[in-house]
Short mmCIF file of C-alpha atoms in Angstrom, two decimals:
data_model
loop_
_atom_site.label_atom_id
_atom_site.label_comp_id
_atom_site.label_asym_id
_atom_site.label_seq_id
_atom_site.Cartn_x
_atom_site.Cartn_y
_atom_site.Cartn_z
CA ALA A 1 75.02 27.05 -83.15
CA GLN A 2 75.09 24.76 -80.17
CA SER A 3 77.01 21.52 -79.91
CA VAL A 4 77.54 18.74 -77.43
CA ALA A 5 80.53 16.45 -77.08
CA GLN A 6 80.53 13.13 -75.29
CA PRO A 7 84.16 12.12 -75.67
CA GLU A 8 83.75 8.49 -74.69
CA ASP A 9 81.91 6.03 -76.89
CA GLN A 10 81.83 3.55 -74.04
CA VAL A 11 82.46 3.53 -70.33
CA ASN A 12 83.12 0.28 -68.50
CA VAL A 13 82.74 0.08 -64.75
CA ALA A 14 82.42 -2.65 -62.17
CA GLU A 15 79.24 -2.83 -60.13
CA GLY A 16 79.56 -0.82 -56.95
CA ASN A 17 82.19 1.52 -58.36
CA PRO A 18 81.62 5.18 -59.18
CA LEU A 19 80.32 5.97 -62.65
CA THR A 20 81.10 9.13 -64.59
CA VAL A 21 79.88 10.00 -68.07
CA LYS A 22 81.44 13.11 -69.54
CA CYS A 23 79.74 15.91 -71.46
CA THR A 24 80.96 19.26 -72.68
CA TYR A 25 78.91 21.79 -74.57
CA SER A 26 79.03 24.91 -76.63
CA VAL A 27 76.10 27.30 -76.78
CA SER A 28 75.42 30.99 -77.17
CA GLY A 29 74.17 32.48 -73.96
CA ASN A 30 72.96 30.52 -70.99
CA PRO A 31 72.58 26.76 -71.50
CA TYR A 32 69.81 24.47 -70.50
CA LEU A 33 71.39 21.04 -70.01
CA PHE A 34 69.85 17.61 -69.83
CA TRP A 35 70.75 13.96 -69.40
CA TYR A 36 68.71 11.11 -70.80
CA VAL A 37 69.11 7.34 -70.74
CA GLN A 38 68.04 4.93 -73.46
CA TYR A 39 67.54 1.19 -73.12
CA PRO A 40 67.55 -1.00 -76.25
CA ASN A 41 64.65 -0.36 -78.63
CA ARG A 42 63.17 2.20 -76.30
CA GLY A 43 62.75 5.94 -76.25
CA LEU A 44 64.75 8.25 -74.03
CA GLN A 45 64.07 8.56 -70.33
CA PHE A 46 64.72 11.88 -68.62
CA LEU A 47 67.28 11.73 -65.80
CA LEU A 48 67.96 15.32 -64.81
CA LYS A 49 68.31 18.89 -65.97
CA TYR A 50 70.16 22.07 -65.20
CA ILE A 51 68.35 25.31 -65.88
CA THR A 52 69.58 27.64 -63.19
CA GLY A 53 70.50 27.60 -59.53
CA ASP A 54 72.72 25.07 -57.76
CA ASN A 55 75.46 23.68 -59.93
CA LEU A 56 74.96 20.19 -58.52
CA VAL A 57 71.76 18.67 -59.80
CA LYS A 58 70.26 15.47 -58.45
CA GLY A 59 68.08 13.32 -60.63
CA SER A 60 66.44 9.95 -60.99
CA TYR A 61 67.90 6.56 -59.99
CA GLY A 62 70.67 8.07 -57.87
CA PHE A 63 72.26 10.06 -60.69
CA GLU A 64 73.60 13.56 -60.33
CA ALA A 65 75.41 16.02 -62.55
CA GLU A 66 77.54 19.05 -61.94
CA PHE A 67 77.32 22.14 -64.09
CA ASN A 68 80.71 23.79 -64.53
CA LYS A 69 80.41 27.03 -66.46
CA SER A 70 84.12 27.74 -66.76
CA GLN A 71 84.81 24.31 -68.20
CA THR A 72 81.51 24.21 -70.12
CA SER A 73 80.90 20.74 -68.76
CA PHE A 74 77.96 18.82 -67.35
CA HIS A 75 79.28 15.40 -66.33
CA LEU A 76 76.88 12.74 -65.14
CA LYS A 77 77.81 10.80 -62.02
CA LYS A 78 76.61 7.99 -59.83
CA PRO A 79 78.46 7.01 -56.65
CA SER A 80 77.78 3.28 -56.94
CA ALA A 81 76.87 1.77 -60.31
CA LEU A 82 74.40 -1.07 -60.78
CA VAL A 83 74.30 -3.66 -63.53
CA SER A 84 70.89 -2.25 -64.45
CA ASP A 85 72.56 1.10 -65.23
CA SER A 86 73.98 -0.47 -68.38
CA ALA A 87 72.43 1.59 -71.18
CA LEU A 88 73.07 4.38 -73.65
CA TYR A 89 73.35 7.85 -72.14
CA PHE A 90 72.76 11.10 -73.97
CA CYS A 91 73.65 14.64 -72.97
CA ALA A 92 71.61 17.43 -74.56
CA VAL A 93 71.78 21.21 -74.62
CA ARG A 94 69.54 24.00 -75.75
CA PRO A 95 70.12 27.72 -75.51
CA GLU A 96 67.94 29.62 -73.10
CA THR A 97 66.84 31.85 -75.96
CA ASP A 98 65.50 29.08 -78.21
CA SER A 99 61.77 29.58 -77.90
CA TRP A 100 60.95 26.23 -79.48
CA GLY A 101 63.19 24.35 -77.09
CA LYS A 102 65.10 22.39 -79.71
CA PHE A 103 67.78 20.12 -78.27
CA GLN A 104 71.19 19.31 -79.59
CA PHE A 105 72.16 15.82 -78.51
CA GLY A 106 75.59 14.38 -78.00
CA ALA A 107 76.62 11.20 -79.78
CA GLY A 108 75.83 9.09 -76.76
CA THR A 109 77.95 7.04 -74.37
CA GLN A 110 77.36 3.34 -73.88
CA VAL A 111 77.72 2.40 -70.23
CA VAL A 112 78.56 -1.19 -69.40
CA VAL A 113 78.42 -2.21 -65.75
CA THR A 114 79.86 -5.63 -65.03
CA PRO A 115 78.90 -7.74 -62.00
CA GLY B 1 52.99 12.37 -65.04
CA ALA B 2 54.46 13.45 -68.37
CA VAL B 3 53.79 10.31 -70.36
CA VAL B 4 54.17 10.24 -74.12
CA SER B 5 52.65 7.38 -76.05
CA GLN B 6 53.89 6.43 -79.49
CA HIS B 7 52.21 3.94 -81.81
CA PRO B 8 52.89 1.61 -83.41
CA SER B 9 56.03 0.35 -81.72
CA TRP B 10 56.98 -1.74 -84.72
CA VAL B 11 55.75 -1.77 -88.29
CA ILE B 12 56.74 -3.70 -91.40
CA CYS B 13 55.50 -2.48 -94.75
CA LYS B 14 56.05 -3.03 -98.43
CA SER B 15 58.01 -0.59 -100.49
CA GLY B 16 55.79 2.14 -101.90
CA THR B 17 53.22 2.13 -99.12
CA SER B 18 52.66 4.87 -96.53
CA VAL B 19 52.97 4.48 -92.81
CA LYS B 20 51.51 6.72 -90.11
CA ILE B 21 53.06 7.02 -86.65
CA GLU B 22 51.15 8.66 -83.80
CA CYS B 23 52.60 10.54 -80.86
CA ARG B 24 50.33 11.44 -77.97
CA SER B 25 50.98 13.34 -74.76
CA LEU B 26 48.72 11.54 -72.30
CA ASP B 27 48.69 13.81 -69.28
CA PHE B 28 49.81 17.21 -70.46
CA GLN B 29 49.30 19.54 -73.37
CA ALA B 30 52.14 19.92 -75.82
CA THR B 31 52.11 22.83 -78.20
CA THR B 32 55.43 21.64 -79.53
CA MET B 33 56.45 18.12 -80.43
CA PHE B 34 59.59 16.89 -82.11
CA TRP B 35 60.30 14.01 -84.48
CA TYR B 36 63.67 12.30 -84.50
CA ARG B 37 65.30 9.55 -86.44
CA GLN B 38 67.91 7.29 -84.91
CA PHE B 39 70.24 4.91 -86.69
CA PRO B 40 71.76 1.94 -84.82
CA LYS B 41 74.17 2.97 -82.09
CA GLN B 42 73.93 6.60 -83.16
CA SER B 43 72.51 9.78 -81.74
CA LEU B 44 69.13 11.26 -82.46
CA MET B 45 68.75 13.32 -85.60
CA LEU B 46 66.07 15.96 -85.38
CA MET B 47 63.80 15.74 -88.40
CA ALA B 48 61.20 18.38 -87.67
CA THR B 49 59.52 20.52 -85.06
CA SER B 50 55.77 20.17 -84.93
CA ASN B 51 53.68 23.02 -83.62
CA GLU B 52 49.99 22.69 -82.88
CA GLY B 53 47.87 24.46 -85.45
CA SER B 54 50.68 25.42 -87.77
CA LYS B 55 52.99 23.89 -90.33
CA ALA B 56 55.91 21.85 -89.13
CA THR B 57 59.43 23.17 -89.43
CA TYR B 58 61.78 20.72 -91.08
CA GLU B 59 65.50 20.44 -90.58
CA GLN B 60 67.81 20.86 -93.51
CA GLY B 61 67.93 17.79 -95.70
CA VAL B 62 64.62 16.33 -94.54
CA GLU B 63 62.09 15.92 -97.34
CA LYS B 64 58.84 17.60 -96.42
CA ASP B 65 56.83 15.66 -98.97
CA LYS B 66 58.13 12.33 -97.77
CA PHE B 67 57.74 12.93 -94.05
CA LEU B 68 54.36 14.56 -93.52
CA ILE B 69 53.72 15.94 -90.06
CA ASN B 70 50.37 16.95 -88.67
CA HIS B 71 49.84 18.44 -85.21
CA ALA B 72 46.09 18.89 -85.13
CA SER B 73 45.58 19.02 -81.38
CA LEU B 74 47.51 19.86 -78.22
CA THR B 75 48.01 16.17 -77.49
CA LEU B 76 48.57 14.54 -80.86
CA SER B 77 51.15 14.76 -83.60
CA THR B 78 51.45 12.32 -86.48
CA LEU B 79 54.30 11.49 -88.82
CA THR B 80 53.43 9.88 -92.13
CA VAL B 81 56.21 8.31 -94.13
CA THR B 82 54.88 8.45 -97.67
CA SER B 83 55.87 5.99 -100.38
CA ALA B 84 58.29 4.31 -98.02
CA HIS B 85 61.43 2.69 -99.37
CA PRO B 86 63.99 0.43 -97.70
CA GLU B 87 66.29 3.39 -97.01
CA ASP B 88 63.52 4.85 -94.80
CA SER B 89 63.88 1.89 -92.46
CA SER B 90 64.90 3.29 -89.11
CA PHE B 91 63.90 3.96 -85.52
CA TYR B 92 61.65 7.00 -85.28
CA ILE B 93 61.15 8.72 -81.94
CA CYS B 94 58.85 11.54 -80.99
CA SER B 95 59.03 13.86 -78.02
CA ALA B 96 56.70 16.40 -76.49
CA ARG B 97 57.85 19.54 -74.82
CA ARG B 98 56.23 20.43 -71.55
CA THR B 99 55.76 24.18 -71.30
CA GLY B 100 54.58 24.50 -67.71
CA GLY B 101 54.79 22.95 -64.28
CA SER B 102 57.75 21.21 -62.75
CA GLY B 103 58.59 19.54 -66.05
CA LYS B 104 58.91 22.80 -67.90
CA ASN B 105 61.53 22.80 -70.67
CA ILE B 106 61.88 19.04 -70.58
CA GLN B 107 61.23 16.94 -73.66
CA TYR B 108 59.42 13.72 -72.84
CA PHE B 109 59.95 10.90 -75.29
CA GLY B 110 57.80 8.19 -76.75
CA ALA B 111 59.06 4.63 -76.82
CA GLY B 112 59.90 4.84 -80.51
CA THR B 113 58.72 3.12 -83.68
CA ARG B 114 60.83 0.60 -85.53
CA LEU B 115 60.02 0.88 -89.24
CA SER B 116 61.12 -1.87 -91.59
CA VAL B 117 60.40 -1.38 -95.29
CA LEU B 118 60.69 -4.49 -97.42
#
């Protein structure tokens, strides 16, 4: 069975500083990895995915993530955080072999960016 | 592209009544849709996988007779909470899986439905 760990319940960062949200995973076979962001009382918005290819993936709103197979990690990063980046971030994984494409989500990390 | 519409966004009902939530993929066909439940400040809990033209597959612990899912077309799945009770109050979110194009393998989410049962 697959699992996702987001070790930090909350990340606090000052506006303009680098932002990192951590994610590690466990899955049988090759992983498909995803990051989503959720604003209050809203659904999830897709940020980026890793399926195959370059380990560094660039996504929406200036976010990027690096797939590290040896460390089974897929940390989300942004070089310069904005106050508007304050939201709940979810990492998700599914095994390549799951034909239905079911995701396993992490517990979520609340990001707070202060002016 | 890849827009998923979910209605209603908020519903209040009396205990014992049934509530239907619709999930539509507006600009792509979705043979597979998912229904999640989310408690405050918690992650998404997958309730069921909805496949067009076939019965939904429910996760362990989810009551099939309480949460009825119908996926009658490639763009519409519905979740009906039957005989709702206060403990069913929650945030319900649907997603649709894109099977082709640049968005392949991505789940696109609706905006969610806040259900409050009095």
